[in-house]
Amino acid sequence: MIKISNLSYAYTKNTPIFSEINLEFDRRSTAIIGQNGAGKTTLAKLLKGLLKPFDGEIMIGQYNVKTVSAAELSKVIGLVFQNPNDQIFKSKVLDEVMFGPLAIKMSESAAKKNALEALELVGLHEQLETNPHDLSLSEKKLLCVAAVVAMDPEIIVFDEPTIGQDYAGKEKIRNIIQVLKKRNKLVMTIIHDMDFVAENFERTIVINEGIVILDGDTRKVFAEREILKHAHVEDPSITQLGKVLGFQETFLTVEEFVQRWKQSQR
Amino acid sequence: MKSISLYTDRKSVLHSLDPINKLYYIAFAIFIPIILPSIEISLACVALSFTLLISGKVFTKTMPAFGVVLFTLLTVILIQGLFRPGNATILFQAGPFTMYREGLLYASILSLRVINIVSSFMILVLTTSPSDLVDSLVRKGMSPRIGYVISSVFQIIPEMMAAMETITDAQRARGMETEGNLRVRIRAFFPLLGPVVLGSLINTKERAMALEVRGFNAKSPKTYLLDQKQYRFSTVIQWGILFVIGCAIVWRLAS
Ligand SMILES: Nc1ncnc2c1ncn2[C@@H]1O[C@H](COP(=O)(O)OP(=O)(O)OP(=O)(O)O)[C@@H](O)[C@H]1O
Ligand SMILES: [Mg+2]
């Protein structure tokens, strides 16, 4: 669905962010991890067409990101911004969510239907008339999610969706990701919460110093403790626990661990 | 932090002078050609300003501003040269148009004055960092509030431009066309205004609160975070400029 070839990018000369990256994305849900400043947000903006590649090519479906406007691309790829304040610009929750669908020429009624559905999904359906600036940070983030989901793109990129979310908020995000997966969307998430990655994503990509240093099934990636350490990424707590207790497997969820542990006790 | 200031950081004598001196120079550049309205004096003033700009290593930076100014002045010269009442001496003819000496002379003096004033502002703007200027003014007794307002102005515009960029990104990320021909751009511009203004109001409120809790409104005299910069020859230059203006007035009255 997405094919990145020889992608290079730099904000300013002499400090390249990416050099010659090659990546392909299929419908597996994918987590992108890496330390602060690794270039994850930059990658998301490049995919979204908000930044244009320096060198190399990004193909999204049949669109070449270089030659298509970001607005055109938004029909196929949606991005939930890292900082909700950068994304929100309308003065009512409902207007904010309807903006995207209307901008890509959905009919008024379809836009409204999608918007209400999306708001229901994130749990903001009772605050349609509220000014987004009066919402809490975690609610704003959910609003941004709804605004993108309402446009119904094939690909959705979340930039740090779980930031500032309490348990209930994280459960909501988890649920949204599941719903999107069921709708057969490609869900891509930039995230620092490794436990969340382990429990929710099939594929994990680790970015460090402008290159992809690990890429593959989440379980395989988290088995590479040394490389992860080098990239300043910590493996999930349950994976660590398994390792410390001397198990050979790489555990991704508490259930897996408990099951294996019970076996070993017999 | 970005700033709208055109200040260019170079090493030169001009950069090391007191910003207040440069304000005096602006007064000089405005008044001398008015007090002594001959074209020779105007020419001399322009020559002086240009020399200063060159010595400050910022002459090339003035080109965009002079481009605009010269274009405007060209129309003035044409109109005055062709149509000024009192035009009598024919200079030359081009097709149906006749260029007159009187109009051309008048327009030239006017142009030189404008160029001179613009240059003097350029000297201030290009070789003085806004914060140094405000610092100097506040130390001279200007209210710190006004000083704050002035330095905010230098920051608010780039801030608004950054906000505009952010919101544009948010809009095109969700399907609004903002790239392309002029019509698309203009159509995309107006929906921006609301959020940008609102955003800057919110920022202003937060900044006001931040100032308030730091005691900006306290009655006690303010202290300075930065050491006072030592400027060379500040008083000498200041009185020198005033002296020359004084001489010019006397000369004018006497002749
Ligand atoms: N607009 C910009 N101009 C110049 N440099 C930038 C800009 N945005 C980001 N950078 C730099 O590019 C690098 C990558 O930034 P990016 O935001 O992509 O990192 P990130 O992986 O998303 O980090 P985080 O985990 O903190 O969100 C950083 O060093 C950052 O300072
Ligand atoms: Mg980021």
XYZ file of C-alpha atoms and ligand atoms in Angstrom:
553
model
C 0.000 0.000 0.000
C 2.921 2.269 0.770
C 6.317 1.995 -0.802
C 9.195 4.194 0.283
C 12.300 4.014 -1.863
C 15.636 5.682 -1.164
C 13.980 8.381 0.872
C 16.245 11.162 2.117
C 15.155 14.216 4.006
C 16.676 17.129 5.904
C 15.163 20.246 7.459
C 18.415 22.120 7.185
C 21.504 21.373 5.161
C 24.179 19.387 6.971
C 21.740 17.719 9.388
C 20.054 14.930 7.460
C 17.114 13.321 9.243
C 16.836 10.345 6.882
C 19.268 8.948 4.409
C 18.155 6.440 1.820
C 15.360 4.725 3.685
C 13.503 1.845 2.050
C 10.262 0.559 3.535
C 7.079 -1.115 2.435
C 3.788 -1.246 4.290
C 1.047 -3.792 3.937
C -2.147 -4.039 5.976
C -0.420 -5.313 9.107
C -0.878 -2.883 11.968
C 2.491 -1.267 12.455
C 4.234 0.504 15.312
C 7.078 2.911 14.629
C 9.375 3.409 17.575
C 12.601 5.240 18.298
C 14.032 7.705 20.769
C 12.988 11.379 20.897
C 14.151 13.228 17.837
C 14.651 10.020 15.834
C 12.514 11.447 13.037
C 9.251 9.592 13.569
C 7.030 12.641 13.264
C 9.025 13.737 10.249
C 8.373 10.380 8.608
C 4.654 10.724 9.286
C 4.588 14.189 7.727
C 6.459 12.911 4.701
C 3.949 10.108 4.224
C 1.157 12.614 4.564
C 2.679 14.910 1.954
C 3.057 17.784 4.404
C 6.778 17.619 3.807
C 8.206 16.778 0.419
C 11.036 14.253 0.120
C 14.451 15.619 -0.601
C 15.407 12.630 -2.612
C 13.791 9.281 -3.336
C 10.140 8.438 -3.700
C 7.072 7.675 -1.647
C 4.180 5.907 -3.335
C 0.874 5.710 -1.488
C -1.329 3.376 -3.462
C -1.022 4.816 -6.940
C -0.234 8.336 -5.723
C 3.284 9.691 -5.852
C 3.565 11.927 -2.803
C 5.876 14.334 -4.599
C 3.426 15.196 -7.327
C 0.115 15.158 -5.453
C -1.050 17.827 -3.039
C -1.478 16.977 0.626
C -5.157 17.758 0.296
C -5.548 15.205 -2.478
C -3.668 12.617 -0.440
C -5.899 13.102 2.570
C -8.532 10.919 0.907
C -6.278 7.907 1.333
C -4.099 8.720 4.316
C -5.021 10.429 7.575
C -2.654 11.689 10.246
C -3.518 12.309 13.877
C -1.033 15.004 14.898
C 1.283 14.544 17.855
C 0.174 17.847 19.359
C -3.617 18.220 19.214
C -3.284 21.997 19.448
C -1.593 21.906 16.060
C -4.510 20.077 14.530
C -7.593 21.728 15.989
C -8.756 24.969 14.412
C -12.554 25.026 14.545
C -14.596 26.394 17.417
C -17.026 23.507 17.835
C -16.342 19.819 18.307
C -18.794 18.781 15.589
C -17.450 21.340 13.088
C -13.924 20.160 13.741
C -14.828 16.590 12.905
C -16.981 17.510 9.900
C -14.301 19.721 8.359
C -12.320 16.874 6.816
C -15.217 14.941 5.306
C -16.645 18.143 3.810
C -13.252 19.176 2.474
C -12.937 15.918 0.557
C -16.362 16.574 -0.931
C -18.493 14.146 1.030
C -22.156 15.129 1.035
C -23.342 17.111 4.042
C -25.401 14.198 5.334
C -22.670 11.605 4.857
C -20.177 13.940 6.548
C -22.463 14.382 9.505
C -23.156 10.682 9.768
C -19.438 9.857 9.699
C -18.660 12.598 12.176
C -21.247 11.445 14.676
C -20.108 7.847 14.333
C -16.490 8.812 14.895
C -17.363 10.966 17.891
C -19.344 8.088 19.354
C -16.320 5.858 18.885
C -14.076 8.187 20.883
C -16.768 9.019 23.408
C -17.227 12.692 22.661
C -20.726 12.408 21.197
C -22.257 14.360 24.043
C -20.087 17.427 23.558
C -20.893 18.324 19.967
C -21.256 22.033 20.684
C -18.297 22.369 23.031
C -15.371 24.546 22.039
C -12.409 22.188 21.558
C -10.200 24.562 23.528
C -12.302 23.808 26.584
C -11.593 20.090 26.354
C -8.824 18.453 28.345
C -5.659 17.454 26.537
C -6.640 13.791 26.402
C -10.087 14.681 25.063
C -8.513 16.941 22.451
C -6.367 14.053 21.338
C -9.456 11.857 20.995
C -11.175 14.625 19.068
C -8.259 14.659 16.632
C -8.627 10.902 16.231
C -12.318 11.309 15.485
C -11.612 14.074 12.975
C -9.403 11.725 10.991
C -11.518 8.584 11.380
C -14.540 10.503 10.052
C -12.735 10.971 6.729
C -12.539 7.194 6.401
C -9.094 6.970 4.767
C -7.481 3.634 3.917
C -4.407 4.444 5.973
C -4.382 6.106 9.384
C -1.211 7.265 11.094
C -1.367 8.048 14.803
C 1.422 10.186 16.237
C 1.669 9.268 19.935
C -2.009 8.545 20.559
C -1.552 7.350 24.125
C 0.290 10.392 25.365
C -1.449 11.929 28.357
C -4.135 9.240 28.383
C -5.174 7.456 31.549
C -6.165 3.787 31.564
C -9.633 4.476 30.197
C -8.212 6.666 27.458
C -5.733 4.003 26.444
C -8.528 1.431 26.350
C -10.420 3.731 24.018
C -7.427 4.063 21.727
C -6.930 0.293 21.802
C -10.560 -0.178 20.878
C -10.357 2.358 18.059
C -7.323 0.604 16.626
C -9.174 -2.725 16.775
C -12.211 -1.247 15.057
C -10.044 0.223 12.307
C -8.251 -3.077 11.844
C -11.609 -4.809 11.451
C -12.503 -2.277 8.790
C -9.360 -3.475 7.043
C -7.474 -0.184 7.380
C -3.734 0.091 7.619
C -3.102 1.441 11.112
C 0.322 2.885 11.732
C 1.291 4.277 15.098
C 4.236 6.254 16.352
C 4.519 5.512 20.019
C 6.758 5.386 23.069
C 4.601 3.028 25.158
C 6.231 -0.357 24.526
C 3.681 -2.354 26.492
C 1.017 -0.922 24.226
C 3.061 -1.807 21.165
C 3.546 -5.385 22.309
C -0.137 -5.887 22.933
C -1.538 -4.230 19.834
C 0.725 -4.253 16.826
C 1.703 -7.027 14.476
C 4.714 -5.298 13.030
C 7.283 -2.999 14.622
C 9.823 -0.697 12.999
C 12.669 0.837 14.964
C 14.192 4.050 13.655
C 17.524 5.299 14.893
C 19.802 8.022 13.574
C 18.061 8.311 10.253
C 17.903 4.645 9.359
C 15.639 1.680 10.011
C 17.580 -0.573 12.356
C 14.891 -3.175 13.032
C 11.790 -4.132 11.117
C 9.592 -7.176 11.400
C 7.078 -9.071 13.516
C 6.785 -7.359 16.863
C 7.889 -10.497 18.673
C 11.048 -10.785 16.601
C 11.872 -7.139 17.078
C 11.540 -7.274 20.843
C 13.764 -10.319 20.938
C 16.674 -8.141 19.783
C 17.477 -6.630 23.142
C 20.984 -5.488 22.268
C 19.978 -3.575 19.172
C 17.032 -2.044 21.008
C 19.308 -0.897 23.785
C 21.611 0.676 21.243
C 18.630 2.630 19.889
C 17.684 3.718 23.410
C 14.450 1.767 23.280
C 13.336 -0.358 26.199
C 11.565 -3.635 25.545
C 8.094 -4.133 27.112
C 8.039 -4.902 30.841
C 6.571 -8.347 30.350
C 9.278 -9.192 27.817
C 11.898 -8.052 30.296
C 10.351 -10.108 33.074
C 10.391 -13.217 30.890
C 14.030 -12.682 30.033
C 15.024 -12.085 33.642
C 13.263 -15.267 34.722
C 15.265 -17.151 32.111
C 12.552 -18.046 29.600
C 13.661 -18.505 26.001
C 10.489 -17.041 24.502
C 9.774 -13.382 23.906
C 6.521 -12.571 25.665
C 4.333 -9.775 24.412
C 1.310 -9.966 26.694
C 0.677 -10.805 30.311
C -1.605 -13.695 29.278
C 1.119 -15.338 27.248
C 3.491 -15.054 30.136
C 1.059 -16.383 32.725
C 0.206 -19.364 30.545
C 3.842 -20.261 30.015
C 4.621 -19.716 33.676
C 1.833 -22.013 34.794
C 3.189 -24.691 32.452
C 6.635 -24.406 33.972
C 5.192 -24.762 37.471
C 3.615 -28.124 36.779
C 13.016 31.994 18.404
C 12.389 33.535 15.037
C 11.950 37.272 14.860
C 10.781 39.596 12.130
C 13.748 41.775 12.745
C 15.981 42.314 9.734
C 18.933 42.641 12.079
C 22.060 41.218 10.494
C 24.742 40.177 12.916
C 28.049 41.504 11.596
C 31.170 42.922 13.119
C 31.412 46.615 12.410
C 31.755 49.958 14.129
C 28.152 50.708 13.277
C 27.027 47.579 15.115
C 28.856 48.620 18.233
C 27.263 52.075 18.433
C 24.527 53.044 20.854
C 21.074 52.426 19.308
C 20.022 55.830 20.605
C 22.694 57.407 18.396
C 21.084 55.772 15.412
C 17.742 57.297 16.369
C 19.489 60.666 16.409
C 20.861 59.906 12.983
C 17.340 59.291 11.704
C 16.360 62.740 12.964
C 19.456 64.095 11.243
C 18.545 62.427 7.967
C 15.014 63.769 8.102
C 15.733 67.359 9.105
C 18.959 68.371 7.412
C 17.617 68.132 3.832
C 14.505 70.021 4.926
C 16.438 72.764 6.661
C 18.910 73.037 3.794
C 16.831 72.186 0.727
C 19.537 72.268 -1.939
C 20.158 69.234 -4.097
C 23.858 69.236 -3.185
C 23.103 68.831 0.521
C 20.613 66.046 -0.211
C 23.192 64.293 -2.335
C 25.794 64.646 0.379
C 23.405 63.196 2.966
C 22.602 60.204 0.753
C 26.307 59.673 0.166
C 26.899 59.751 3.919
C 24.110 57.251 4.614
C 25.358 54.904 1.913
C 28.875 55.117 3.270
C 27.572 54.198 6.708
C 25.572 51.271 5.314
C 28.625 50.011 3.446
C 30.834 50.401 6.495
C 28.247 48.377 8.430
C 28.574 45.596 5.827
C 24.822 45.591 5.289
C 24.489 47.475 2.023
C 23.437 44.413 0.033
C 20.667 43.763 2.577
C 19.069 47.079 1.665
C 18.505 46.103 -1.947
C 14.978 44.672 -1.576
C 13.787 47.756 0.295
C 15.417 50.110 -2.185
C 13.926 48.126 -5.022
C 10.441 48.950 -3.789
C 11.322 52.546 -2.943
C 12.971 53.232 -6.291
C 10.060 51.793 -8.187
C 7.697 54.158 -6.359
C 10.022 57.096 -6.841
C 10.280 56.396 -10.546
C 6.579 57.058 -10.931
C 6.988 60.258 -8.913
C 9.815 61.401 -11.169
C 7.829 60.654 -14.321
C 4.699 62.395 -13.136
C 6.506 65.465 -11.806
C 8.837 65.663 -14.791
C 5.989 65.450 -17.273
C 3.084 67.227 -15.597
C 4.272 69.420 -12.713
C 2.600 72.858 -12.901
C 5.285 75.442 -13.513
C 7.217 73.175 -15.841
C 8.849 75.513 -18.385
C 12.302 74.417 -19.520
C 12.116 71.499 -21.900
C 14.750 68.879 -21.230
C 13.896 66.372 -23.934
C 10.976 64.942 -25.820
C 10.008 61.321 -26.244
C 7.108 60.818 -28.616
C 4.123 62.725 -27.296
C 5.765 63.270 -23.887
C 7.905 66.196 -22.861
C 10.236 66.046 -19.889
C 10.743 69.345 -18.057
C 13.722 70.479 -16.034
C 11.800 72.017 -13.087
C 9.672 68.970 -12.408
C 12.625 66.658 -12.718
C 14.694 68.722 -10.297
C 11.862 68.882 -7.782
C 11.263 65.159 -8.024
C 14.973 64.436 -7.678
C 15.249 66.414 -4.458
C 12.160 64.663 -3.139
C 13.565 61.264 -4.127
C 16.908 61.921 -2.522
C 15.183 62.880 0.711
C 13.133 59.716 0.709
C 16.171 57.576 -0.077
C 18.072 59.288 2.692
C 15.345 58.721 5.269
C 14.909 55.099 4.211
C 18.683 54.582 4.465
C 18.799 56.024 7.939
C 16.046 53.672 9.069
C 17.937 50.834 7.402
C 21.006 51.740 9.396
C 18.989 51.413 12.576
C 17.073 48.305 11.619
C 19.882 46.343 10.012
C 22.611 46.999 12.541
C 20.659 47.025 15.800
C 19.037 44.032 17.415
C 15.522 44.956 18.559
C 16.222 43.877 22.099
C 19.258 46.175 22.330
C 17.170 49.067 21.073
C 14.419 48.437 23.600
C 16.978 47.923 26.355
C 18.597 51.263 25.561
C 15.263 53.060 25.468
C 14.126 51.601 28.771
C 17.407 52.578 30.392
C 16.841 56.087 29.056
C 13.616 56.153 31.049
C 10.996 54.723 28.695
C 8.339 52.722 30.538
C 9.182 49.012 30.673
C 5.594 48.330 29.632
C 6.043 50.150 26.372
C 9.386 48.418 25.998
C 7.635 45.112 26.432
C 5.005 46.021 23.872
C 7.651 47.005 21.340
C 9.659 43.857 21.770
C 6.461 41.775 21.589
C 5.624 43.292 18.247
C 8.920 42.004 16.931
C 7.931 38.508 18.017
C 4.201 38.420 17.419
C 4.355 38.618 13.655
C 6.747 35.688 13.209
C 4.690 33.853 15.799
C 1.557 34.479 13.778
C 3.341 33.332 10.658
C 4.358 30.128 12.419
C 0.780 29.683 13.646
C -0.473 30.205 10.131
C 1.844 27.523 8.852
C 0.702 25.124 11.553
C -2.960 25.705 10.795
C -2.393 25.465 7.054
C -0.796 22.092 7.659
C -3.771 21.041 9.767
C -6.153 22.119 7.014
C -4.405 20.536 4.092
C -3.866 17.410 6.158
C -7.617 17.166 6.191
C -8.312 17.763 2.587
C -8.433 21.502 2.107
C -6.554 22.623 -0.970
C -4.023 25.274 0.017
C -1.415 24.787 -2.654
C -1.717 25.773 -6.254
C -2.767 28.901 -8.071
C -3.476 32.277 -6.559
C -7.225 31.767 -6.339
C -6.807 28.608 -4.277
C -4.350 30.355 -2.002
C -6.605 33.326 -1.437
C -9.583 31.070 -0.804
C -7.498 29.174 1.744
C -6.295 32.353 3.420
C -9.515 33.640 4.938
C -10.502 30.565 6.942
C -7.042 30.910 8.498
C -7.636 34.302 10.032
C -10.110 33.196 12.696
C -7.941 30.480 14.225
C -4.738 32.523 13.938
C -6.237 35.535 15.698
C -7.930 33.338 18.281
C -4.710 31.443 18.854
C -2.723 34.609 19.367
C -5.367 35.920 21.776
C -5.038 32.743 23.801
C -1.258 33.119 23.738
C -1.589 36.725 24.815
C -3.760 35.756 27.744
C -1.287 33.120 28.858
C 1.596 35.501 28.464
C -0.208 38.148 30.484
C -0.722 35.626 33.251
C 2.901 34.558 33.073
C 3.985 38.190 33.412
C 1.521 38.781 36.225
C 2.738 35.880 38.343
C 6.309 37.010 37.793
C 5.427 40.393 39.238
C 5.649 42.509 36.099
C 3.089 44.892 37.603
C 4.947 45.316 40.872
C 5.480 48.936 41.841
C 9.133 48.553 42.738
C 11.684 49.685 40.167
C 12.711 47.074 37.647
C 16.152 45.610 37.589
C 17.946 44.476 34.454
C 18.855 40.926 33.629
C 21.502 41.938 31.138
C 24.458 44.088 31.986
C 24.291 47.464 30.384
C 26.137 47.324 27.116
C 29.047 49.682 26.879
C 28.735 51.802 23.777
C 31.604 53.873 22.529
C 31.408 57.620 21.974
C 27.688 57.611 22.704
C 27.475 61.123 24.131
C 29.969 62.586 21.685
C 28.012 61.318 18.677
C 24.723 62.434 20.142
C 25.901 66.008 20.756
C 27.774 66.030 17.475
C 24.581 65.298 15.566
C 22.609 67.877 17.520
C 25.379 70.403 16.920
C 25.297 69.854 13.167
C 21.508 70.206 13.092
C 21.856 73.404 15.120
C 24.465 74.749 12.699
C 22.176 73.937 9.781
C 19.369 75.941 11.339
C 21.654 78.902 11.994
C 23.007 78.763 8.449
C 19.506 78.692 7.029
C 18.350 81.620 9.136
C 21.458 83.626 8.381
C 21.380 83.188 4.626
N 10.401 22.207 11.561
C 11.628 21.761 11.871
N 12.720 22.444 11.504
C 13.968 22.004 11.799
N 14.226 20.881 12.468
C 13.188 20.140 12.863
C 11.833 20.540 12.592
N 10.997 19.607 13.114
C 11.796 18.687 13.673
N 13.102 18.990 13.532
C 14.254 18.178 13.992
O 14.225 16.956 13.316
C 14.549 15.868 14.181
C 13.448 14.831 14.152
O 12.277 15.402 14.698
P 10.925 14.593 14.840
O 9.904 15.524 15.381
O 10.616 13.921 13.557
O 11.319 13.502 15.937
P 10.391 12.446 16.670
O 11.007 11.130 16.428
O 8.973 12.630 16.279
O 10.594 12.852 18.199
P 9.554 12.766 19.422
O 9.607 11.357 19.920
O 10.139 13.704 20.426
O 8.228 13.175 18.933
C 14.766 16.488 15.545
O 16.152 16.601 15.751
C 14.121 17.833 15.461
O 14.808 18.755 16.267
Mg 7.310 13.208 17.219
